[in-house]
Amino acid sequence: MQPAGPSGLGSWFVTRYPRKHFDEAEEFLSKYILTLYVTGTSPRTKIAIDNLDRICKQELDGRYELEIVDVLEHPQRAEDEKILATPTLIKQLPPPLRRVIGDLSDKDKVLLGLEVRSDLPSSPNGST
Amino acid sequence: MTTNNHPAVEKLRTGISSLDIIAKGGLPKNRTTLISGTAGSGKTVFAVHFLAAGIELGEPGVFVTFEESAADVRANMLSFGWDLSAWEEAGKLAFVDASPDPQIETVESGGFDLGALVARIQNAVNKIKAKRVSVDSLGAVFSQFTDQAMVRGELFRIASALKKMGVTAVLTAERTDDHGPVARFGVEEFIADNVMILRNALEDETRRRTIEILKFRGCDHQKGEYPFTIVPQGGVIVIPLSAMQLSMKSSNVRISSGNKELDEMCGGGFFRDSVTLVSGATGTGKTLTVSQFLQGGAAHGEKCLLLAFEESRDQLVRNANGWGFDFEKMERDGLLRVVCDYPDVSGLEDWLVTIQAIITDFGPQRVALDSLSALENVGTIKAFREFVIGLTSFIKHKEITGMFTSTTGSLMGGDSITESHISTLTDSIVLLRYVEMFGEMKRGLTVLKMRGSAHDKAIREFTIGKGGMQMGRAFRNVTGILTGSPMHVSPGDVERVWTQYDKDVGDMRRRSEDRPAS
C-alpha cells in the first residue's frame, strides 16, 4: 500500500508504530492550529468568530489553538498567506493545509473543510 | 473643453506616447479604466506597459494579478525589456499576487467579502507610494469563487477603493467576441469610469490589432479603432493615423534626384521633405531610379537608407555596380544602409514600427523603399493604406526625403492598386512606361505630379546604361503612352494642334483683358 501523500498519514502510523507511539502521535496530530483572518469589526466578523467558537467547542473539545488576524491591521500577513476573502479560516495543522472562506455558518462544510475526523459519519480521511 | 481655468477631468500622461495621442493627453487621472479584449489581444502587456511607462516617469505602480502568478508575469515581461524584479527591489513596483493556488483546497461556507484583497492593495500602494495600479484580470476573480453575485458587488467596492487611494488604475477584462458585449460578465464596464477595447481580428488570414477608446467619462478622446502592435523591447505601440496632424514643416530646399535631367524636369530637384512615388512596370527602371537617388544623396554626403523587399543585398549591389554606383563603398563610408527582408516576415504594423526604429537609429537624410507593391499583399488594403500614411508622415516629420516604388500590373500603361491608394499621399509622382514604337520597346519617363512646383510635362525617352539613366528627347509625335496604346502621329497633326491651342489661349487672354478687373 502506497501512503497517498499527507492524507494517508493516519493509516501509515497505524501500520508502522506500536500502540503507545500511535497515541502520542495522535495527540500531536489532532491538535488543531487555526487562524481566522477577518476585516475589522464588521457584523460578518462577529458572526464568523461566534460560529467558529461554537464549532470548536463542540467538535474539537479543547484540542485547538485559534488566532484571529485583522487584515486591516496586518495587511502584510494577508499578503504572505495570499488571502483574498474575509473571513478566511486556515487550518495549519494537522496537515493537509485547508482553507474555509465565509462566515462559517454551514457547520458541515466547515468540518468537511477542516477534515475533522472524530464523529463525522463518513470521514474524508477514512480507510483506503 | 477647457473653461477659463482648468479642465473638469485631469489627464494622466501614461508615457506610452502613441496612446497619449489618441487619448488626447492620457488616461483620466485618479480614475479607473477598463481594458477589455479577447484572449491574446494584449491586455496583460498593456497593463504591465502602463506601469512600466509610469515607473520611467517616476511614478511607482502596483500590479494585482488574478490570473498568472507573479513569477510567470515577471518571466513573461522580460522579453519586453521590463525587469520587474529589479523594480520591485528598487521599491518602484509591488505585486499583489491573487492568482489561484491549486495546492490549497478551499471550501466556501457562508457569506464573505474581498476585504483582505482591498487591504492588500491598500498596503502595497502605501508601501511604495504608488500612483498607478493595474488589475489583471477581473474575469479571473469570478472563476475563483462560486458566489458570482458577491464578486460583482465586491468588484464595485474594489473600484471605489482604488479611487479613494488616489491612484490611476487600469483594469483588464476578457470578452468572448471581438464585436460582442464589452466584457464576459456584463458588469465590468459599469465598474470602471472609462472603457477601452483591444481587438485582435482575423482579416484575410492576417491578424490585425486595434485599440478603441469607447468612453472617457467627462473628457475628450479620439474616436474609432486605431491599429497597434506589440513589439519586443517596446510593448504596446499605437499607430495614431487620423490623429496625426498635417502640421509637417514644408521645406523649399531642393535636393538632387541623382540625375541632372530629372532634376531639371522637376523644376530643380525634389523638395527636402517630400515623398516621391516612382511607378512603372517590371523592368522599366524603378530600382535604377532608386539607386540613382541614393547615389545622388551619398555624393552630397547624405546618409541614405534602402529598404528592399524584392531583391537581396547582393543583387542590389551587383546591379548598382552595373550602372556605375559603388554601394559597398557607400556602406563602408557609413552613408548607406541596406535593409533586405521578405515582406511577409511580419505584419504591416510591425513593419511600420520596425522601419521607424531603423530610421531613428540610423538617422538618414534619404529613405528609399523598393517596392511598396511587395508589401501590399502582407495585410488588408486598409492596413496597407495606414502603413503608407504612417510611414509618409513619419518621414516628413523627420524632414527626410523619401522615394517609394510601385509596380504596375500591365507592361504597357495602366495603374496599380498601390498607386490608386497612395498617390494622394505622395508629393511627387514619376511614371516610368514602356513605349512601343516601330517594333521596338523604348522607355519613357514623365513627372506626373510635383506638389508646390512647376515641372516638365513632357514624356521623355530614356535609356539605361553605364552611368545610370540617360535622358533623351521628348516623345513629341506619340500619343496614348500612358493609356498603354501609343500611336504615332504625323508632325503636321501635332503642329496643327499646337497652333489651334495657341490661338484658343490667345483668344481667352484677350477676352479676359477686355473685361474690367473685378
XYZ file of C-alpha atoms in Angstrom:
646
model
C 0.000 0.000 0.000
C 1.327 3.378 -1.013
C 0.674 6.138 1.503
C -1.149 8.703 -0.594
C 0.511 11.941 0.468
C -0.281 13.711 3.718
C -3.852 12.421 3.923
C -2.567 8.844 4.180
C -0.578 9.712 7.275
C -3.056 8.287 9.794
C -3.120 4.755 8.431
C 0.637 4.867 7.882
C 1.125 5.470 11.591
C -1.225 2.625 12.451
C 0.648 0.072 10.387
C 4.186 1.089 11.336
C 4.088 2.018 15.001
C 3.098 0.277 18.205
C 0.031 1.451 20.025
C 1.955 3.607 22.516
C 3.670 5.687 19.832
C 0.489 5.932 17.910
C -1.297 7.511 20.873
C 1.406 10.146 21.213
C 1.357 10.892 17.505
C -2.378 11.008 17.500
C -2.351 13.515 20.306
C 0.146 15.705 18.438
C -1.625 15.439 15.129
C -5.056 16.045 16.479
C -4.105 19.428 17.885
C -5.735 21.929 15.531
C -3.808 25.111 14.800
C -6.291 27.554 13.321
C -6.001 31.139 12.056
C -9.005 33.258 11.234
C -8.495 36.303 9.014
C -11.151 38.992 9.315
C -11.685 42.584 8.153
C -12.166 44.944 11.067
C -15.089 44.513 13.409
C -17.859 44.133 10.888
C -21.054 42.169 11.705
C -19.734 39.425 9.470
C -16.542 39.247 11.516
C -18.596 38.792 14.678
C -20.775 36.072 13.132
C -17.715 34.189 11.909
C -15.999 34.332 15.317
C -19.170 33.170 17.106
C -19.696 30.311 14.655
C -16.093 29.185 14.894
C -16.148 29.347 18.682
C -19.197 27.124 18.808
C -17.868 24.566 16.340
C -14.522 24.345 18.112
C -16.159 23.851 21.498
C -18.496 21.179 20.165
C -16.177 19.269 17.882
C -12.618 19.911 18.930
C -13.013 19.781 22.691
C -10.085 21.967 23.604
C -7.743 20.357 21.074
C -7.139 23.594 19.188
C -5.302 26.898 19.158
C -7.017 29.809 17.430
C -5.507 33.101 16.311
C -7.614 35.928 14.918
C -5.913 38.348 12.491
C -7.451 41.626 11.384
C -6.219 42.249 7.827
C -6.717 45.994 8.235
C -4.109 45.962 10.996
C -1.873 43.308 9.492
C -2.229 43.522 5.706
C 1.232 42.024 5.212
C 0.083 38.766 6.844
C -2.793 38.584 4.374
C -0.268 39.239 1.617
C 2.060 36.473 2.841
C -0.796 33.988 3.050
C -2.267 35.188 -0.263
C -5.696 35.766 1.230
C -8.387 37.462 -0.845
C -11.631 36.876 1.001
C -12.580 37.560 4.577
C -13.407 35.793 6.753
C -10.902 33.065 5.838
C -10.158 30.230 8.224
C -6.858 28.441 7.710
C -6.080 25.098 9.284
C -2.297 24.980 9.582
C -2.184 21.693 11.487
C -2.822 18.846 11.286
C -1.888 18.518 7.620
C -3.089 18.967 4.995
C -3.379 22.751 4.900
C -7.009 23.668 4.375
C -8.971 26.870 3.903
C -12.565 27.687 4.577
C -13.921 31.044 3.451
C -17.173 32.628 4.569
C -18.841 33.357 7.881
C -18.709 29.632 8.782
C -22.491 29.417 9.133
C -22.606 25.990 7.468
C -21.132 23.726 10.117
C -20.932 20.591 7.974
C -18.956 22.409 5.327
C -16.596 23.808 7.943
C -15.971 20.322 9.317
C -15.517 18.980 5.811
C -13.098 21.756 5.019
C -11.131 21.224 8.221
C -11.276 17.451 7.821
C -12.325 16.951 11.391
C -12.420 13.184 11.637
C -13.883 12.336 15.034
C -17.647 11.880 14.786
C -18.457 12.538 11.160
C -20.423 9.618 9.715
C -18.236 9.407 6.602
C -14.715 10.522 7.370
C -12.942 12.122 4.371
C -9.720 10.571 5.701
C -11.134 7.065 6.032
C -9.555 3.752 5.154
C -8.037 3.377 1.731
C -13.205 71.529 -23.327
C -11.334 73.850 -21.064
C -13.179 76.536 -19.241
C -11.404 79.631 -18.067
C -9.187 77.827 -15.561
C -8.784 74.050 -15.798
C -10.469 71.024 -17.345
C -13.006 69.141 -15.273
C -11.137 65.874 -15.515
C -7.376 65.928 -15.363
C -5.453 63.537 -17.595
C -2.504 61.440 -16.580
C 0.226 61.232 -19.193
C 0.746 57.475 -19.446
C 4.184 57.668 -21.028
C 3.037 55.395 -23.855
C 3.354 58.343 -26.223
C 1.273 56.909 -29.039
C -1.533 56.098 -26.618
C -1.442 59.592 -25.177
C -2.117 60.961 -28.652
C -5.362 59.049 -29.173
C -6.353 59.591 -25.549
C -5.779 63.325 -26.063
C -3.268 63.707 -23.286
C -3.567 60.462 -21.361
C -5.911 58.475 -19.169
C -8.276 60.328 -16.835
C -6.359 60.857 -13.623
C -7.353 59.121 -10.371
C -9.968 57.123 -12.209
C -10.366 53.551 -13.337
C -10.096 52.487 -16.957
C -11.324 49.128 -18.157
C -9.275 47.425 -20.866
C -11.411 44.764 -22.451
C -10.300 42.293 -25.093
C -10.422 38.720 -26.294
C -7.791 36.154 -25.421
C -4.467 37.186 -26.908
C -5.445 40.776 -27.555
C -2.625 42.112 -25.401
C -4.407 43.015 -22.165
C -1.676 41.861 -19.804
C 1.059 43.501 -21.858
C -0.950 46.714 -21.827
C -1.464 46.502 -18.072
C 2.251 45.985 -17.432
C 3.291 48.597 -20.000
C 1.086 51.129 -18.229
C 3.063 50.526 -15.027
C 6.431 50.311 -16.792
C 5.868 53.655 -18.519
C 4.853 55.128 -15.173
C 7.981 53.868 -13.473
C 10.047 55.568 -16.164
C 8.227 58.808 -15.317
C 8.961 58.281 -11.629
C 5.507 57.014 -10.694
C 5.575 53.722 -8.761
C 2.938 51.120 -9.576
C 1.151 48.116 -8.114
C 0.311 45.076 -10.215
C -2.606 42.985 -8.987
C -2.683 39.635 -10.761
C -5.647 37.280 -10.582
C -4.675 35.063 -13.452
C -0.985 34.416 -13.905
C 1.260 34.053 -10.885
C 3.636 36.910 -10.131
C 6.544 34.642 -11.093
C 5.018 33.992 -14.527
C 4.373 37.675 -15.134
C 7.973 38.511 -14.175
C 9.307 35.903 -16.588
C 6.979 36.809 -19.464
C 7.680 40.531 -19.317
C 11.466 40.172 -19.519
C 11.170 39.836 -23.293
C 9.776 43.371 -23.426
C 12.823 44.628 -21.589
C 10.873 45.174 -18.381
C 12.810 43.817 -15.426
C 10.027 43.703 -12.873
C 12.188 42.092 -10.177
C 14.674 44.957 -10.346
C 11.839 47.466 -9.988
C 10.453 45.526 -7.044
C 13.838 45.646 -5.320
C 14.066 49.364 -6.015
C 10.657 49.876 -4.434
C 9.084 51.110 -7.650
C 6.799 48.158 -8.224
C 4.825 45.868 -5.952
C 2.884 42.745 -6.767
C -0.367 41.706 -5.174
C -0.442 38.060 -6.169
C -4.075 36.968 -6.109
C -3.634 34.134 -8.575
C -5.284 30.869 -7.580
C -3.044 28.348 -5.835
C -4.047 24.856 -6.956
C -2.208 23.385 -3.945
C -4.696 24.825 -1.492
C -8.177 23.399 -1.304
C -10.783 25.933 -0.342
C -14.299 25.344 0.927
C -16.935 28.065 0.991
C -19.206 28.244 3.998
C -21.469 31.270 4.261
C -21.099 34.862 3.173
C -17.782 36.618 2.669
C -16.238 39.664 1.045
C -12.929 40.581 -0.578
C -11.848 42.781 2.320
C -8.467 41.090 2.527
C -7.743 41.847 -1.113
C -8.626 45.513 -0.695
C -6.414 45.649 2.406
C -3.541 44.077 0.467
C -3.855 46.528 -2.442
C -4.019 49.429 0.004
C -0.968 48.069 1.811
C 1.035 47.757 -1.423
C 0.010 51.245 -2.575
C 1.021 52.758 0.765
C 4.291 50.863 0.912
C 5.716 52.173 -2.363
C 3.585 55.339 -2.621
C 2.091 54.056 -5.841
C 0.434 56.367 -8.338
C -0.741 53.625 -10.697
C -2.435 50.281 -10.244
C -3.039 47.576 -12.842
C -5.511 44.788 -12.143
C -5.276 41.747 -14.439
C -7.932 40.452 -14.903
C -11.380 40.943 -13.434
C -12.848 37.874 -15.123
C -10.442 35.623 -13.274
C -11.896 36.753 -9.937
C -15.218 35.241 -10.920
C -13.636 31.879 -11.588
C -12.125 31.748 -8.103
C -15.443 31.952 -6.260
C -18.797 30.277 -6.706
C -20.834 33.211 -5.416
C -20.977 35.400 -8.543
C -23.318 37.998 -7.064
C -20.854 38.553 -4.240
C -17.979 39.009 -6.697
C -19.973 41.583 -8.638
C -20.611 43.627 -5.530
C -17.037 43.306 -4.379
C -15.600 44.461 -7.705
C -17.547 47.698 -7.313
C -16.061 48.017 -3.857
C -12.543 47.497 -5.179
C -13.091 50.109 -7.902
C -14.310 52.686 -5.420
C -11.500 51.794 -3.016
C -8.984 52.379 -5.823
C -10.426 55.827 -6.412
C -10.109 56.671 -2.734
C -6.461 55.635 -2.817
C -5.794 58.435 -5.331
C -4.335 56.166 -7.978
C -4.997 55.898 -11.697
C -5.997 52.324 -12.356
C -6.201 50.048 -15.358
C -8.447 47.010 -15.006
C -8.464 44.319 -17.664
C -11.404 42.112 -18.578
C -11.969 39.324 -21.068
C -14.566 39.314 -23.755
C -15.585 36.348 -25.833
C -16.045 38.118 -29.136
C -14.237 40.974 -30.868
C -17.506 42.691 -31.665
C -19.847 41.477 -28.941
C -20.647 42.635 -25.431
C -17.945 44.723 -23.794
C -16.987 42.007 -21.332
C -17.917 38.475 -20.376
C -19.703 39.025 -17.094
C -21.670 42.046 -18.208
C -20.743 44.169 -15.216
C -17.120 45.025 -15.848
C -17.901 48.081 -17.955
C -20.010 49.574 -15.189
C -17.265 49.174 -12.650
C -14.864 51.479 -14.456
C -15.270 55.118 -15.467
C -13.629 54.606 -18.819
C -13.598 51.770 -21.298
C -11.008 50.890 -23.909
C -11.259 47.885 -26.199
C -8.409 45.868 -27.645
C -9.171 43.777 -30.697
C -7.176 41.110 -32.442
C -9.249 40.420 -35.502
C -8.546 37.941 -38.239
C -8.986 39.624 -41.621
C -7.929 37.977 -44.841
C -5.781 35.484 -42.960
C -3.839 38.205 -41.209
C -4.160 39.323 -37.614
C -4.814 42.950 -37.059
C -4.703 44.517 -33.635
C -6.698 47.622 -32.952
C -7.399 49.746 -29.916
C -10.532 51.783 -29.416
C -11.478 54.213 -26.694
C -15.155 53.530 -26.123
C -15.789 56.076 -23.430
C -13.953 58.520 -21.232
C -16.312 59.913 -18.667
C -16.191 63.673 -18.677
C -13.375 64.152 -21.135
C -12.435 64.032 -24.739
C -10.645 61.357 -26.773
C -10.120 60.266 -30.378
C -12.854 58.032 -31.701
C -12.661 54.839 -33.695
C -10.222 51.965 -33.946
C -6.512 52.571 -34.211
C -4.102 49.860 -35.243
C -1.490 48.933 -32.699
C 1.240 46.410 -32.407
C 3.153 44.726 -29.637
C 6.873 44.600 -30.183
C 9.685 43.111 -28.124
C 11.621 45.798 -26.235
C 8.800 48.214 -26.903
C 5.492 46.882 -25.669
C 2.298 48.416 -26.945
C 2.708 50.865 -29.808
C -0.408 52.531 -31.137
C -0.376 53.907 -34.653
C -2.457 57.074 -34.353
C -3.161 57.676 -38.010
C -6.095 60.009 -38.253
C -4.918 61.721 -35.123
C -1.695 62.677 -36.880
C -1.597 66.309 -37.628
C -0.886 67.696 -41.027
C 1.483 70.118 -39.418
C 4.643 68.957 -41.079
C 7.043 71.685 -41.910
C 7.447 72.325 -45.574
C 10.844 72.928 -46.980
C 11.779 74.893 -50.071
C 15.218 73.362 -50.224
C 15.717 71.329 -53.365
C 17.784 68.193 -53.413
C 19.104 66.216 -56.332
C 17.403 63.098 -57.589
C 20.828 61.883 -58.637
C 20.103 62.645 -62.262
C 20.653 66.103 -63.668
C 17.970 65.892 -66.353
C 15.384 64.522 -63.953
C 16.163 67.374 -61.576
C 15.518 69.814 -64.388
C 12.235 68.111 -65.224
C 11.186 68.510 -61.581
C 11.939 72.203 -61.697
C 15.277 71.897 -59.914
C 15.065 68.696 -57.894
C 12.861 67.130 -55.235
C 11.923 69.090 -52.136
C 13.837 68.264 -48.974
C 10.908 66.725 -47.052
C 8.896 65.368 -49.945
C 7.905 61.832 -50.755
C 8.128 60.695 -54.360
C 6.359 57.716 -55.844
C 8.063 56.018 -58.768
C 5.608 53.876 -60.658
C 6.255 51.557 -63.539
C 6.011 48.056 -64.924
C 8.635 45.489 -64.159
C 11.965 46.348 -65.755
C 11.191 49.972 -66.547
C 13.928 51.192 -64.234
C 12.368 51.701 -60.816
C 15.249 50.192 -58.900
C 17.587 52.218 -61.090
C 15.763 55.426 -60.184
C 16.076 54.447 -56.532
C 19.765 53.582 -56.809
C 20.393 56.857 -58.571
C 18.536 58.683 -55.821
C 20.709 57.045 -53.166
C 23.893 57.665 -55.146
C 22.910 61.308 -55.503
C 22.451 61.547 -51.744
C 25.719 59.863 -50.881
C 27.556 62.088 -53.356
C 26.473 65.055 -51.234
C 27.484 63.303 -48.018
C 23.915 62.463 -47.045
C 23.058 59.259 -45.212
C 20.756 57.006 -47.196
C 18.597 54.089 -46.176
C 17.365 51.488 -48.634
C 14.535 49.202 -47.612
C 14.465 46.442 -50.180
C 11.657 43.920 -50.245
C 12.219 42.486 -53.699
C 15.910 41.862 -54.172
C 18.685 40.635 -51.947
C 21.525 42.866 -50.902
C 23.959 41.105 -53.239
C 21.659 41.538 -56.210
C 21.214 45.210 -55.444
C 24.950 45.758 -55.085
C 25.666 43.930 -58.343
C 23.006 45.844 -60.267
C 24.194 49.149 -58.866
C 27.731 48.240 -59.941
C 26.423 47.704 -63.451
C 25.191 51.287 -63.502
C 28.427 52.524 -62.001
C 27.272 53.072 -58.405
C 29.501 51.615 -55.698
C 27.080 50.660 -52.912
C 29.734 48.783 -50.962
C 31.914 51.852 -50.734
C 28.910 53.924 -49.658
C 28.249 51.385 -46.928
C 31.866 51.459 -45.795
C 31.690 55.244 -45.632
C 28.632 54.928 -43.396
C 26.473 56.724 -45.948
C 24.275 53.793 -46.910
C 22.393 51.142 -45.031
C 20.609 48.411 -46.951
C 17.858 46.512 -45.145
C 16.626 43.476 -47.060
C 13.858 41.229 -45.876
C 10.891 39.237 -47.020
C 7.786 41.382 -46.718
C 5.854 38.534 -45.131
C 8.071 38.125 -42.074
C 5.861 40.458 -40.082
C 2.593 42.344 -40.263
C 2.379 45.842 -41.690
C 2.003 47.453 -38.271
C 5.184 45.706 -37.193
C 6.937 46.807 -40.354
C 5.972 50.385 -39.688
C 7.332 50.232 -36.164
C 10.471 48.401 -37.307
C 11.146 50.899 -40.097
C 10.606 53.809 -37.735
C 13.073 52.241 -35.323
C 15.672 51.755 -38.082
C 15.232 55.355 -39.253
C 15.537 56.692 -35.728
C 18.636 54.586 -35.172
C 20.434 55.372 -38.452
C 19.245 58.945 -38.914
C 19.271 59.077 -42.715
C 18.520 62.121 -44.882
C 17.087 59.905 -47.617
C 14.926 56.837 -47.425
C 14.002 54.644 -50.375
C 11.564 51.761 -50.272
C 11.590 49.227 -53.098
C 8.808 48.303 -53.537
C 5.554 49.200 -51.862
C 3.785 46.679 -54.076
C 5.657 43.865 -52.342
C 4.157 44.978 -49.047
C 0.698 45.370 -50.464
C -0.198 41.731 -50.046
C 1.018 41.425 -46.463
C -2.124 42.912 -44.992
C -5.531 44.197 -45.948
C -5.907 47.207 -48.208
C -6.893 49.262 -45.185
C -3.845 48.171 -43.236
C -1.671 48.931 -46.260
C -3.043 52.419 -46.591
C -2.476 53.001 -42.899
C 1.073 51.773 -43.285
C 1.773 54.234 -46.079
C 0.158 57.124 -44.194
C 2.141 56.230 -41.090
C 5.438 55.977 -42.946
C 4.887 59.099 -45.044
C 4.040 61.277 -42.094
C 6.945 59.891 -40.084
C 9.402 60.595 -42.895
C 8.083 64.122 -43.341
C 8.129 64.751 -39.639
C 11.810 63.802 -39.602
C 12.445 66.009 -42.656
C 13.678 63.094 -44.677
C 13.356 62.812 -48.454
C 11.501 59.661 -49.359
C 11.173 57.615 -52.502
C 8.786 54.678 -52.838
C 8.366 52.479 -55.858
C 5.245 50.764 -57.063
C 4.874 48.112 -59.732
C 2.105 48.339 -62.275
C 0.388 45.159 -63.288
C 0.432 45.508 -67.033
C 3.530 46.132 -69.100
C 2.011 48.959 -71.036
C 0.303 51.787 -69.251
C -2.286 51.047 -66.623
C -2.118 51.827 -62.958
C -1.639 49.713 -59.865
C -3.689 49.280 -56.740
C -0.752 50.678 -54.833
C -0.862 53.802 -56.908
C -4.553 54.484 -56.640
C -4.390 54.058 -52.877
C -1.432 56.168 -52.103
C -0.986 58.657 -54.904
C -2.734 61.340 -52.864
C -0.303 60.744 -50.019
C 2.807 61.441 -52.011
C 4.101 64.816 -53.114
C 5.538 63.814 -56.456
C 4.853 61.028 -58.886
C 7.312 59.875 -61.508
C 5.900 57.488 -64.099
C 8.113 55.054 -65.953
C 6.477 53.493 -69.014
C 7.285 51.193 -71.870
C 6.611 52.805 -75.233
C 6.298 50.522 -78.241
C 7.373 52.268 -81.386
C 8.125 50.749 -84.763
C 8.661 47.286 -83.330
C 10.935 48.492 -80.554
C 10.420 48.895 -76.802
C 11.553 52.242 -75.599
C 11.347 53.606 -72.123
C 9.580 56.796 -71.255
C 9.585 58.925 -68.127
C 7.298 61.695 -67.060
C 6.817 63.758 -63.950
C 3.090 63.437 -63.373
C 2.803 65.489 -60.244
C 5.088 67.793 -58.344
C 3.493 69.487 -55.373
C 4.400 73.130 -54.981
C 6.494 73.446 -58.092
C 6.358 73.759 -61.831
C 7.640 70.740 -63.707
C 8.258 69.484 -67.213
C 5.088 67.919 -68.595
C 6.803 66.122 -71.444
C 7.230 62.372 -71.656
C 10.942 61.899 -72.137
C 12.640 58.914 -73.620
C 15.491 57.437 -71.623
C 17.989 54.644 -71.946
C 19.752 52.653 -69.269
C 23.448 52.065 -69.413
C 26.712 52.583 -67.616
C 26.292 55.723 -65.549
C 22.595 55.046 -64.982
C 19.748 56.783 -66.693
C 20.452 58.746 -69.866
C 17.615 61.076 -70.653
C 16.788 61.553 -74.304
C 14.294 63.689 -76.157
C 10.604 64.004 -75.507
C 8.217 61.751 -77.390
C 6.839 64.567 -79.466
C 4.917 62.716 -82.118
C 3.313 59.997 -79.984
C 0.034 59.998 -78.117
C -1.553 57.455 -75.811
C 1.601 56.390 -73.964
C 0.013 56.483 -70.531
C -3.048 54.552 -71.579
C -0.806 51.836 -72.943
C -1.620 52.242 -76.636
C 0.943 54.639 -78.080
C 0.131 55.952 -81.518
C 2.444 57.749 -83.814
C 1.027 60.967 -85.182
C 2.489 62.924 -88.049
C 4.351 66.111 -87.203
C 1.780 68.040 -89.249
C -1.046 66.977 -86.918
C 0.998 67.935 -83.896
C 1.757 71.287 -85.426
C -1.925 71.902 -86.145
C -2.971 71.039 -82.586
C -0.424 73.399 -81.086
C -1.377 76.195 -83.462
C -5.027 75.762 -82.525
C -4.061 75.678 -78.825
C -2.066 78.901 -79.065
C -4.946 80.555 -80.898
C -7.521 79.481 -78.288
C -5.346 80.564 -75.406
C -4.699 83.865 -77.140
C -8.448 84.414 -77.613
C -9.110 83.682 -73.953
C -6.403 86.081 -72.838
C -7.799 88.825 -74.994
C -11.305 88.234 -73.699
C -10.228 88.379 -70.077
C -8.189 91.513 -70.727
C -11.240 93.147 -72.283
C -13.260 92.508 -69.153
C -12.840 95.073 -66.384
C -10.852 93.735 -63.453
C -13.168 92.698 -60.635
